[in-house]
mmCIF file of C-alpha atoms in Angstrom:
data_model
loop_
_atom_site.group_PDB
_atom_site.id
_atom_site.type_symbol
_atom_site.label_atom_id
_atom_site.label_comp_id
_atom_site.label_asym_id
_atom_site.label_seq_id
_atom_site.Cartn_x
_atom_site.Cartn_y
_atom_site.Cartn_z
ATOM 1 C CA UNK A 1 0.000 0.000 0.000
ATOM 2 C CA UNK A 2 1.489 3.418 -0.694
ATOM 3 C CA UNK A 3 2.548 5.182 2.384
ATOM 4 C CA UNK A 4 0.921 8.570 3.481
ATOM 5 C CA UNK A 5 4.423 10.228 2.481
ATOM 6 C CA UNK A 6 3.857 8.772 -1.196
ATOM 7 C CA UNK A 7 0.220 9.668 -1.006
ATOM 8 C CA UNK A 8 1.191 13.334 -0.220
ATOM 9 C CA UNK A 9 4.183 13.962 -2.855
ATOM 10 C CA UNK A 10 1.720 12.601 -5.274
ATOM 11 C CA UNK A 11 -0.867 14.864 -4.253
ATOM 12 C CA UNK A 12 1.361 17.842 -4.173
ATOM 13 C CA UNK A 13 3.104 17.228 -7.668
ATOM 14 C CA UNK A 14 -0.241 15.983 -9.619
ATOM 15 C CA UNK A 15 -2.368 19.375 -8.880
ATOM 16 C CA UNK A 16 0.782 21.332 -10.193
ATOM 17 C CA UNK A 17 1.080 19.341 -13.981
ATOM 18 C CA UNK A 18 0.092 20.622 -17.254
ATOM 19 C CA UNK A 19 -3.381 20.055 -17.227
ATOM 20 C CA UNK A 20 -3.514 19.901 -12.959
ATOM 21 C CA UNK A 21 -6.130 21.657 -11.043
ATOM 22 C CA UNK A 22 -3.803 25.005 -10.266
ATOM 23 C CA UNK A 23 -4.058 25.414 -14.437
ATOM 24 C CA UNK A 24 -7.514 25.273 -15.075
ATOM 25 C CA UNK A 25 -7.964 29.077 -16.716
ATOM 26 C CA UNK A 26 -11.285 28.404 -17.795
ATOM 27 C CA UNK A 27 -14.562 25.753 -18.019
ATOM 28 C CA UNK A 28 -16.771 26.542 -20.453
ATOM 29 C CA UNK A 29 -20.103 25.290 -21.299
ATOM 30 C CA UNK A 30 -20.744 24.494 -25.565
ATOM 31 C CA UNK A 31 -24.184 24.398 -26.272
ATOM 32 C CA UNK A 32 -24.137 25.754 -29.787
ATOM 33 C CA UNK A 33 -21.281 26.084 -32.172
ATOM 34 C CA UNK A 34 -18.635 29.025 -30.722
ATOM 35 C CA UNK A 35 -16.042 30.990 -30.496
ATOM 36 C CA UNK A 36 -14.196 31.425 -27.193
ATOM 37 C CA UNK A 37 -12.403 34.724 -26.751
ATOM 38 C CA UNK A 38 -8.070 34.413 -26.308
ATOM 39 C CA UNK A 39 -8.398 30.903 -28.059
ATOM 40 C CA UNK A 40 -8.720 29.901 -32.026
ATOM 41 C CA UNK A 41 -10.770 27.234 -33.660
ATOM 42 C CA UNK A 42 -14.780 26.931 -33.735
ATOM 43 C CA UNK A 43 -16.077 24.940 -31.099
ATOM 44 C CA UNK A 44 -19.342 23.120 -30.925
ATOM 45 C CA UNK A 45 -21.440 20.095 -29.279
ATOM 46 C CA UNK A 46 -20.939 16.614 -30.403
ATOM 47 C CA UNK A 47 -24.981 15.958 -30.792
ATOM 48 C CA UNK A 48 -24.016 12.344 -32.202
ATOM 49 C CA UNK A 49 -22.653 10.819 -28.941
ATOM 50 C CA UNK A 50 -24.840 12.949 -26.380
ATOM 51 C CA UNK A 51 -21.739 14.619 -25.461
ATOM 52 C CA UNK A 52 -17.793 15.360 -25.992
ATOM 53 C CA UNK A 53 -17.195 18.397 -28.147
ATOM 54 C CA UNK A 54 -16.257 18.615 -31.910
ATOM 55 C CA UNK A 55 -13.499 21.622 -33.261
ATOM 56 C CA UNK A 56 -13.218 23.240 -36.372
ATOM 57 C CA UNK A 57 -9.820 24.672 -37.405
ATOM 58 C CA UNK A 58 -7.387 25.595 -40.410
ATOM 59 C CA UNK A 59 -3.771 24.680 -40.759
ATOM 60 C CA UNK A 60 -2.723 28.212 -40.380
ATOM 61 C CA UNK A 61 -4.020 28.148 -36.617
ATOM 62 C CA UNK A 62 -1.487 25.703 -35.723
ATOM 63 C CA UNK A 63 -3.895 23.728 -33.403
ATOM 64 C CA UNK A 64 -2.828 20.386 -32.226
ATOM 65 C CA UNK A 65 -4.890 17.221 -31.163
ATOM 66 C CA UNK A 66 -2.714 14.662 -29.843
ATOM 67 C CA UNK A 67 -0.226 15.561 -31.749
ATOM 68 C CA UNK A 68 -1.916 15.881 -35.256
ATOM 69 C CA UNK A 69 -2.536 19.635 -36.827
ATOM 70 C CA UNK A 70 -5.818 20.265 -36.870
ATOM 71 C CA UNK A 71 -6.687 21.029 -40.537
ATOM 72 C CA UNK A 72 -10.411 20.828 -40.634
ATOM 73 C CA UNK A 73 -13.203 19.427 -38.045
ATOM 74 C CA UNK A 74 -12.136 16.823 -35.506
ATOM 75 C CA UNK A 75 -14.051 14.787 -32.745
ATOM 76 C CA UNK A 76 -12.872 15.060 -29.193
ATOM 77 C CA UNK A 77 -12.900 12.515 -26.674
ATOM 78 C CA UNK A 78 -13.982 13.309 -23.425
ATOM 79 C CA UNK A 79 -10.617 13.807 -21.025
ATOM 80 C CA UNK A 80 -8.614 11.540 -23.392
ATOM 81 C CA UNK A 81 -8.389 14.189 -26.511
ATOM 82 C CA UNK A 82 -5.238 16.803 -26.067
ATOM 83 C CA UNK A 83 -5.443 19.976 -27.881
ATOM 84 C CA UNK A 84 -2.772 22.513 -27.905
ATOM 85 C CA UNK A 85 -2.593 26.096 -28.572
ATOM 86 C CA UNK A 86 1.030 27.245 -27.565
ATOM 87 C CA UNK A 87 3.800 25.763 -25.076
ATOM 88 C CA UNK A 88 1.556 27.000 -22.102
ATOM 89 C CA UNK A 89 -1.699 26.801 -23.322
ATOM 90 C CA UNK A 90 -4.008 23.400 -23.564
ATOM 91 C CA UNK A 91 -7.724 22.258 -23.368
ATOM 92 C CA UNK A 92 -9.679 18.913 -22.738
ATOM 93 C CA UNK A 93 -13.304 18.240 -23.806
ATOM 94 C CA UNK A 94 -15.044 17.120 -20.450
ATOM 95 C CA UNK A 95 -18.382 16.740 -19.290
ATOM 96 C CA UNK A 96 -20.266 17.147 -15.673
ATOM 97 C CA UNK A 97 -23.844 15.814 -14.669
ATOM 98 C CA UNK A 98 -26.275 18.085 -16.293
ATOM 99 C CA UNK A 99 -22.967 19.400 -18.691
ATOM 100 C CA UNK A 100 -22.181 16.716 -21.099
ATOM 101 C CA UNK A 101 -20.734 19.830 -23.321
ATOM 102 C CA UNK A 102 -17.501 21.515 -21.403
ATOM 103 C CA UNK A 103 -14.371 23.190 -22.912
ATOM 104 C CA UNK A 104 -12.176 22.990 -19.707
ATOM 105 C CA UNK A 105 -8.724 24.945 -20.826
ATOM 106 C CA UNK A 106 -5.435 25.230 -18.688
ATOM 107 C CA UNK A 107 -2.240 27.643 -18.486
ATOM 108 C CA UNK A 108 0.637 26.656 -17.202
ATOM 109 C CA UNK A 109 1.464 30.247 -16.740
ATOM 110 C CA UNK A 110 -1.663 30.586 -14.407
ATOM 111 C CA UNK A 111 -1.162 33.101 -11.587
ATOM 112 C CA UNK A 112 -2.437 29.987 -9.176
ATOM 113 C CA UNK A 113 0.456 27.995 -10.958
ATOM 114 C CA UNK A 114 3.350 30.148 -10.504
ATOM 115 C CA UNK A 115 2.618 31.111 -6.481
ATOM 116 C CA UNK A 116 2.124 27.428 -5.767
ATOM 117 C CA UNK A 117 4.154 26.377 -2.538
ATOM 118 C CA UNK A 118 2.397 23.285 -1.737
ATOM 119 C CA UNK A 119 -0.644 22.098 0.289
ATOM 120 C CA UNK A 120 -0.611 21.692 4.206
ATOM 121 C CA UNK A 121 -1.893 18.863 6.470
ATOM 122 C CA UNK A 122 -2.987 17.419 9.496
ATOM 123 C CA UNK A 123 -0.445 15.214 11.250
ATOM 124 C CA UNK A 124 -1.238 11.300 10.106
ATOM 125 C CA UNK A 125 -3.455 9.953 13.000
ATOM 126 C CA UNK A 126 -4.190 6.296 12.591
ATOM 127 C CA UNK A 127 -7.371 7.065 14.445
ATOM 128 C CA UNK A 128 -9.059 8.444 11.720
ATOM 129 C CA UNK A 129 -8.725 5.351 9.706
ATOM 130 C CA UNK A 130 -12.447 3.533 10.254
ATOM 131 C CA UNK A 131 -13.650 0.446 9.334
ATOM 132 C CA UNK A 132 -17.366 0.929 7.425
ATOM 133 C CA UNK A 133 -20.131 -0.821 5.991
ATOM 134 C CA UNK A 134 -21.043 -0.539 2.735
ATOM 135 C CA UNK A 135 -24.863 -0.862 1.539
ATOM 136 C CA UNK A 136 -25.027 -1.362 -2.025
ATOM 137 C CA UNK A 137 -28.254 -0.101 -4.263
ATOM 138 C CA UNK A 138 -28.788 -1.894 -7.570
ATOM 139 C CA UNK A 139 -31.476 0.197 -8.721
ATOM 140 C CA UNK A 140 -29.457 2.756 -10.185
ATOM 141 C CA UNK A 141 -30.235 5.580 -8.182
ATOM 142 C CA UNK A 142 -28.523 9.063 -7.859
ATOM 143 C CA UNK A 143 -27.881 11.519 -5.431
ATOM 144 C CA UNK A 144 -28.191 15.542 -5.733
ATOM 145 C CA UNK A 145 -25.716 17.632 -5.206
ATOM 146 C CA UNK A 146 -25.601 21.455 -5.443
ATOM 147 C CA UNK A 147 -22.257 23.143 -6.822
ATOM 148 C CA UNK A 148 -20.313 26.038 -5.622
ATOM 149 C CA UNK A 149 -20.959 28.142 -9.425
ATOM 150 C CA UNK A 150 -24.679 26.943 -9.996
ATOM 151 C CA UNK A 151 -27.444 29.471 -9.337
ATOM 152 C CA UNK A 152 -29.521 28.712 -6.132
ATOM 153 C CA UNK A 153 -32.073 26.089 -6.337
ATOM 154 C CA UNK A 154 -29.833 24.357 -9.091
ATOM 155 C CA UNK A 155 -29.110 20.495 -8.327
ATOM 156 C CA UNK A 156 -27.199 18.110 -10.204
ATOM 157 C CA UNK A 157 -27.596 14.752 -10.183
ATOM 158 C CA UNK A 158 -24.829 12.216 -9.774
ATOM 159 C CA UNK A 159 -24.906 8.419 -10.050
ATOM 160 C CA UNK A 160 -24.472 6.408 -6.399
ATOM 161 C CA UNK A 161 -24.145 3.435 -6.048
ATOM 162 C CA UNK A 162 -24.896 2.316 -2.600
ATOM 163 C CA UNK A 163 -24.709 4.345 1.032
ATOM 164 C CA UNK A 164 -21.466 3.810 3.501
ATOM 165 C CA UNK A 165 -21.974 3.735 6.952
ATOM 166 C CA UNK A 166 -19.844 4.046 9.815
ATOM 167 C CA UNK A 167 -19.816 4.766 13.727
ATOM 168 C CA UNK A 168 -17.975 7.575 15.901
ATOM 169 C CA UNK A 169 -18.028 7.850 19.412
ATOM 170 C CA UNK A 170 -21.127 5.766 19.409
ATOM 171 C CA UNK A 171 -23.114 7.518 16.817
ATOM 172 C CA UNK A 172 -23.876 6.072 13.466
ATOM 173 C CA UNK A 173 -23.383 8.385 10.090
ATOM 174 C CA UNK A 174 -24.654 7.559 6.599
ATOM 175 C CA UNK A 175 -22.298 8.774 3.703
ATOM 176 C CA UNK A 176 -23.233 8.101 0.037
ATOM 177 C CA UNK A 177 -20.590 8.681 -2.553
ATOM 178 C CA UNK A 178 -21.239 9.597 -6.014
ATOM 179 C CA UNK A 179 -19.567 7.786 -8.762
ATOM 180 C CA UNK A 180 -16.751 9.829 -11.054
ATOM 181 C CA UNK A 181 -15.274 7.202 -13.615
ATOM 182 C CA UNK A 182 -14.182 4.402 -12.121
ATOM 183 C CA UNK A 183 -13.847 5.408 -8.738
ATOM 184 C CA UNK A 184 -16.430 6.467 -5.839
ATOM 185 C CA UNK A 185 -15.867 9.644 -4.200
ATOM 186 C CA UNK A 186 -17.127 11.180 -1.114
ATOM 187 C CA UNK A 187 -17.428 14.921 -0.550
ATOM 188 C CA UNK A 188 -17.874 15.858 3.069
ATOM 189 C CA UNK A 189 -17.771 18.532 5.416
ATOM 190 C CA UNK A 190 -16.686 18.835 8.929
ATOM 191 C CA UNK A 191 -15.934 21.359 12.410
ATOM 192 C CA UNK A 192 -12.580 22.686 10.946
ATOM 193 C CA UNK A 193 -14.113 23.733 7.546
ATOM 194 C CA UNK A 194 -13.261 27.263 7.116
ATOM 195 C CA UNK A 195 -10.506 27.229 10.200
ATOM 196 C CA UNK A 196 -8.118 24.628 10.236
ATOM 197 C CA UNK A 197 -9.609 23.458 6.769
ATOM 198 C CA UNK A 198 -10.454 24.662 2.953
ATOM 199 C CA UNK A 199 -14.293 26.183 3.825
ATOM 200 C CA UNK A 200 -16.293 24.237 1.498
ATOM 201 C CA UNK A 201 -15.139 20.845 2.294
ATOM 202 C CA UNK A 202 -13.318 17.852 1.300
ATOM 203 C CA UNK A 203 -12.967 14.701 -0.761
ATOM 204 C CA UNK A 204 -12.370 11.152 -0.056
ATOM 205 C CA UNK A 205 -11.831 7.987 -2.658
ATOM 206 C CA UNK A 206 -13.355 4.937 -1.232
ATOM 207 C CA UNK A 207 -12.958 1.186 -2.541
ATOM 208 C CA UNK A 208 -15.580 -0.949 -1.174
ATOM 209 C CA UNK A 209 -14.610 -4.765 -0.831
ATOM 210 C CA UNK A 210 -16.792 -7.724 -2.324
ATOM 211 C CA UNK A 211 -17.809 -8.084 1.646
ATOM 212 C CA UNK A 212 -19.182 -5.464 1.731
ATOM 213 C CA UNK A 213 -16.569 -3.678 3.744
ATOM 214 C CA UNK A 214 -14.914 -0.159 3.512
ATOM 215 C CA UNK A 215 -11.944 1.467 4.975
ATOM 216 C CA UNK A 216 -12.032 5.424 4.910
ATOM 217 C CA UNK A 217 -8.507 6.494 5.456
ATOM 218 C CA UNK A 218 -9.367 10.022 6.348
ATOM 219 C CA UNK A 219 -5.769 10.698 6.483
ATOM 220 C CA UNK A 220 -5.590 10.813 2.255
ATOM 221 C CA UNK A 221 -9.162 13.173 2.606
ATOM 222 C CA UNK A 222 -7.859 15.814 -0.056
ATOM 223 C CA UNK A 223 -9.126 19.352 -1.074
ATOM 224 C CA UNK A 224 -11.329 19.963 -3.735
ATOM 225 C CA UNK A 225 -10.220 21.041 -7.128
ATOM 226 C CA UNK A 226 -11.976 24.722 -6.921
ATOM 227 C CA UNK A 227 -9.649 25.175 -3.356
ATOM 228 C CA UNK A 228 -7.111 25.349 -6.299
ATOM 229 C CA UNK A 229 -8.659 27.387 -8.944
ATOM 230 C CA UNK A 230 -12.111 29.407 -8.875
ATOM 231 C CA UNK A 231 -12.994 27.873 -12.227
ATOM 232 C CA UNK A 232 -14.171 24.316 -11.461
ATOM 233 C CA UNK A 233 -17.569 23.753 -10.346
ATOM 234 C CA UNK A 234 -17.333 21.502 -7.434
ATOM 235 C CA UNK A 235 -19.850 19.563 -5.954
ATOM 236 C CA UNK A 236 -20.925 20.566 -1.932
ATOM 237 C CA UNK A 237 -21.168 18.156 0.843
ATOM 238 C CA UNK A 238 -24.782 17.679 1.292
ATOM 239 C CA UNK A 239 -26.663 17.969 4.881
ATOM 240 C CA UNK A 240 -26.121 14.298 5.526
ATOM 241 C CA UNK A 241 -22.327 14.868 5.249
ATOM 242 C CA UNK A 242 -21.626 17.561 7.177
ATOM 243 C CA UNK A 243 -20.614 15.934 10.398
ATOM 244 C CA UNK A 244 -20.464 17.940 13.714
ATOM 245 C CA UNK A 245 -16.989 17.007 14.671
ATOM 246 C CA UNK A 246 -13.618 18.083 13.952
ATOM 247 C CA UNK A 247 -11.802 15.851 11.626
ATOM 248 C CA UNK A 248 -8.202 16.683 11.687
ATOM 249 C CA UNK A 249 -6.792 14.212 9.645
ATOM 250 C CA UNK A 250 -5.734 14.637 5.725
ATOM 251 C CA UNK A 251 -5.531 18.188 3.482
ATOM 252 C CA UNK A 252 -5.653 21.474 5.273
ATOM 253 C CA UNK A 253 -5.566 24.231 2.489
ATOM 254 C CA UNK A 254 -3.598 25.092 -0.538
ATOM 255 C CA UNK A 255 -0.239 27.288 0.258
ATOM 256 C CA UNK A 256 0.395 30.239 -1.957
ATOM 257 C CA UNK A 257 3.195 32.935 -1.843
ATOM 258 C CA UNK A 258 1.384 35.969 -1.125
#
């Protein structure tokens, strides 16, 4: 298993790579063919698939996909497709529940980028690693979540699979994560939001066993990826999640040179 040091260094180095969370300039929604100001090409939805975007560019624009000069109108996959502007300057096709359309494009010359020091933690406490239950759902339910750039009222809806559940200090607590590829993520809040920790909350990958068993290490409990740019529309730890303890264990808050 990787240690907590590995886990970290990861953490630390991933957010700061070309298309990391500290580059994200800008996520833009496509819903009818566009031009986006400071970038070339012609962008518009792919209507075929449901979602993923399709570009339109000349030669002369020097705009690469994977590699390839874009010389007409190509399909992009969703987070798999590269295109390049300049040295600095890239974009993914992405998607969202309720946004199967996004532009998402990142600078490695963001201001975020070059004042990045690192990210600050609690001190590992073996105590916060707890043994749960999980309680799978087959009937392919989801779960709502509101987002920190949505208007009011606005929900989304993500797929869940199942609830976890798990007991501190003699209390039980129901957490359902939401499904994001092929992992399950929970998004939870806690006493030392907005002191010790990032104010809107944090994240935590969980694995369930066939036996119906989970461990949530909330040691590697990591910040959301708008605590490192304002751009991303991240999901909000619902009522049911917003436990009324402290949990001082995992990611603190980004550390920028002011």
């Amino acid at each position: 298993m990787t240690s907590i040091e590995d886990w970290r260094t990861d953490r630390q180095q991933s957010v700061a790579q070309t298309q990391g969370d500290l580059a994200l300039i800008g996520l833009h929604t496509i819903a009818d063919p566009m031009q986006i100001e400071g970038i070339p090409g012609w962008w518009a939805p792919n209507m075929e698939n449901g979602s993923g975007l399709t570009l339109r560019a000349a030669a002369s624009e020097q705009i690469t996909v994977d590699g390839q000069v874009v010389d007409g109108i190509v399909t992009l996959d969703i987070d798999y497709s590269i295109v390049r502007f300049s040295e600095t300057l890239t974009a993914v096709a992405t998607a969202q529940p309720g946004s199967n359309h996004l532009l998402a494009v990142y600078d490695t010359n963001a201001v975020a980028m070059n004042t990045y020091e690192g990210i600050s933690y609690f001190p590992f406490d073996s105590e916060w690693v707890i043994q749960a239950e999980f309680i799978k759902d087959d009937n392919h339910r989801t779960m709502a979540f509101t987002h920190n750039s949505d208007s009011d009222g606005n929900v989304r809806h993500h797929q869940s699979p199942g609830d976890i559940t798990f007991i501190k200090e003699g209390v039980s607590y129901r957490l359902t994560p939401f499904t994001s590829g092929n992992v399950l993520i929970i998004v939870f809040g806690d006493v030392t939001n907005g002191k010790e920790s990032y104010g809107m909350g944090r994240m935590l990958l969980v694995e369930p066993e066939d036996n119906g068993l989970v461990t949530l290490d909330f040691n590697k409990s990591f910040l959301p990826p708008c605590a490192f740019s304002y751009h991303f529309n991240c999901p909000l730890p619902p009522a049911h999640h917003r436990l009324p303890f402290e949990v001082t264990a995992g990611e603190m808050q980004v550390i920028f040179r002011s």
